[in-house]
PDB file of C-alpha atoms in Angstrom:
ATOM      1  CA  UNK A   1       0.000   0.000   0.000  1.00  0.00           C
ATOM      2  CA  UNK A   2       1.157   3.403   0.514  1.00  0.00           C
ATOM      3  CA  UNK A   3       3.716   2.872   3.150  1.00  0.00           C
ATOM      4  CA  UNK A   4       5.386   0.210   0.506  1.00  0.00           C
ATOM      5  CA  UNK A   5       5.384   3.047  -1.814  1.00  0.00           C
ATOM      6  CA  UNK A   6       7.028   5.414   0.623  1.00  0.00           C
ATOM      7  CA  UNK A   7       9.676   2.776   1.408  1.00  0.00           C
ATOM      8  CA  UNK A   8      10.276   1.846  -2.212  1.00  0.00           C
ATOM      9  CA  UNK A   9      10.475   5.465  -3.311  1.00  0.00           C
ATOM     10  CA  UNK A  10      12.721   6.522  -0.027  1.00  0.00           C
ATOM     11  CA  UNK A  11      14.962   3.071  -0.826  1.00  0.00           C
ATOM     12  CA  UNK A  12      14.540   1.131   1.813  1.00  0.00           C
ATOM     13  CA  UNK A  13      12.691  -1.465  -0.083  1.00  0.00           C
ATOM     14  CA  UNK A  14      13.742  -2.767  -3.298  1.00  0.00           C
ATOM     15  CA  UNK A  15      11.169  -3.641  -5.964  1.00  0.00           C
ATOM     16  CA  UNK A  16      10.293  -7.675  -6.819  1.00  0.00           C
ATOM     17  CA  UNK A  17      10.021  -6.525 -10.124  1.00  0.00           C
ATOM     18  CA  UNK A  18      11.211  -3.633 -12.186  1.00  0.00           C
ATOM     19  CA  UNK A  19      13.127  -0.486 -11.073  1.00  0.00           C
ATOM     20  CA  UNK A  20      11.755   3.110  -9.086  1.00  0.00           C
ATOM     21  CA  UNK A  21      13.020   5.732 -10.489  1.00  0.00           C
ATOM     22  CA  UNK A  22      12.781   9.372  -8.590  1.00  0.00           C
ATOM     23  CA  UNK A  23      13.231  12.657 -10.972  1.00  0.00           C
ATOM     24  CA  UNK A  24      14.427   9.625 -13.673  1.00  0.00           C
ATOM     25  CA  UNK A  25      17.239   8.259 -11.409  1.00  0.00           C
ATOM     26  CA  UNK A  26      16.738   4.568 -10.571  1.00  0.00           C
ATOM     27  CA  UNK A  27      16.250   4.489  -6.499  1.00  0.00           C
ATOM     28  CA  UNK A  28      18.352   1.721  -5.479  1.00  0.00           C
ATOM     29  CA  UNK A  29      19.419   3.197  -1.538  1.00  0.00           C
ATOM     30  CA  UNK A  30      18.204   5.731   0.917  1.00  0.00           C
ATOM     31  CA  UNK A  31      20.312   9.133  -0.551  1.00  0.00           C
ATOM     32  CA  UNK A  32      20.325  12.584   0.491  1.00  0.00           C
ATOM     33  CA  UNK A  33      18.568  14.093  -2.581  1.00  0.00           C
ATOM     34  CA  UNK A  34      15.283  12.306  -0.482  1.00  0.00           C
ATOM     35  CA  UNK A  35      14.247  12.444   3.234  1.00  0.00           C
ATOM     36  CA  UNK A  36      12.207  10.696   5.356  1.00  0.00           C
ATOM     37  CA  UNK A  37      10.356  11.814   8.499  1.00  0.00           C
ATOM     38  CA  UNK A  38       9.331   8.975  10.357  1.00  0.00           C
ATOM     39  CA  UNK A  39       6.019   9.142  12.696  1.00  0.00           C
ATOM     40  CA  UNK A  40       7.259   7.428  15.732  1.00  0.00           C
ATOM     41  CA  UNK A  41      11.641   7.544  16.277  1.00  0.00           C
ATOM     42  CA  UNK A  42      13.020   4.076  14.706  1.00  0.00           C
ATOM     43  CA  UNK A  43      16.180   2.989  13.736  1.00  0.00           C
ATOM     44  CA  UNK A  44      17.088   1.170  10.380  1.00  0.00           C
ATOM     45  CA  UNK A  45      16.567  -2.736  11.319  1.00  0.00           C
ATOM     46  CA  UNK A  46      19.057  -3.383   8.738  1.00  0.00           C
ATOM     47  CA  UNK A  47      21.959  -1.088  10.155  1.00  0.00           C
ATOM     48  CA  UNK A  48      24.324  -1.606  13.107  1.00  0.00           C
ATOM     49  CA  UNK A  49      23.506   1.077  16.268  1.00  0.00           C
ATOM     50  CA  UNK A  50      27.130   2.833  14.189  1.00  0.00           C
ATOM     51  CA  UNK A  51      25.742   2.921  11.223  1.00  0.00           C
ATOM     52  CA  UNK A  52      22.614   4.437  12.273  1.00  0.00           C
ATOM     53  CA  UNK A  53      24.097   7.117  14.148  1.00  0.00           C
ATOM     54  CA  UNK A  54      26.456   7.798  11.116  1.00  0.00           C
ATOM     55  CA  UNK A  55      23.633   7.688   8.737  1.00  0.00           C
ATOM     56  CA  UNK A  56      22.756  11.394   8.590  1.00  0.00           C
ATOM     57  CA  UNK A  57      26.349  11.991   8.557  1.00  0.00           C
ATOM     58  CA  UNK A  58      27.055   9.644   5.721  1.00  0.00           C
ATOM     59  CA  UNK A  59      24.433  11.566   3.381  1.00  0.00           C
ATOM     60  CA  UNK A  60      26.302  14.840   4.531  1.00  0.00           C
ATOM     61  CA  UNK A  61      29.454  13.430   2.637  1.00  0.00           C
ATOM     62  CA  UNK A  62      31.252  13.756   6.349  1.00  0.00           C
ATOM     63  CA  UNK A  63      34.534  11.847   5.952  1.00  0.00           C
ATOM     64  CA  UNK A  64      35.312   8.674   7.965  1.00  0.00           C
ATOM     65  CA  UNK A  65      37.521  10.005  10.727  1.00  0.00           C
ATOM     66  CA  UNK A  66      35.503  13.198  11.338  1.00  0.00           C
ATOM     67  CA  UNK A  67      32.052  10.485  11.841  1.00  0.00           C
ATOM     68  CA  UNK A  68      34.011   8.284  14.365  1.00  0.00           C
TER      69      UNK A  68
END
């Protein structure tokens, strides 16, 4: 339903079939040209507790050592 298309379109899903494309570039990961504002606070089930801390950071094109 709708929340699929909000996860497909933000890339945290990927499609079973065919490709998303946002402003005709394929979605294939979360990226900082899209955001997301979640309802309720949540953390990416698919990330490590780093990764999720570094994930706003990541899409800020902050380097490694500066994250850490």
């Amino acid at each position: 339903g709708k929340t699929t298309l909000l996860h497909l379109l933000a890339g945290f899903l990927q499609p079973t079939d065919g490709a998303v494309r946002f402003h005709g570039e394929q979605v294939e990961r979360p990226g900082p040209e899209r955001g997301v504002v979640f309802q309720e606070y949540a953390l990416f089930p698919w990330m490590t507790a780093r990764q999720n801390v570094e994930f706003g950071l990541r899409a800020q094109s902050v380097a490694a050592p500066q994250r850490r």
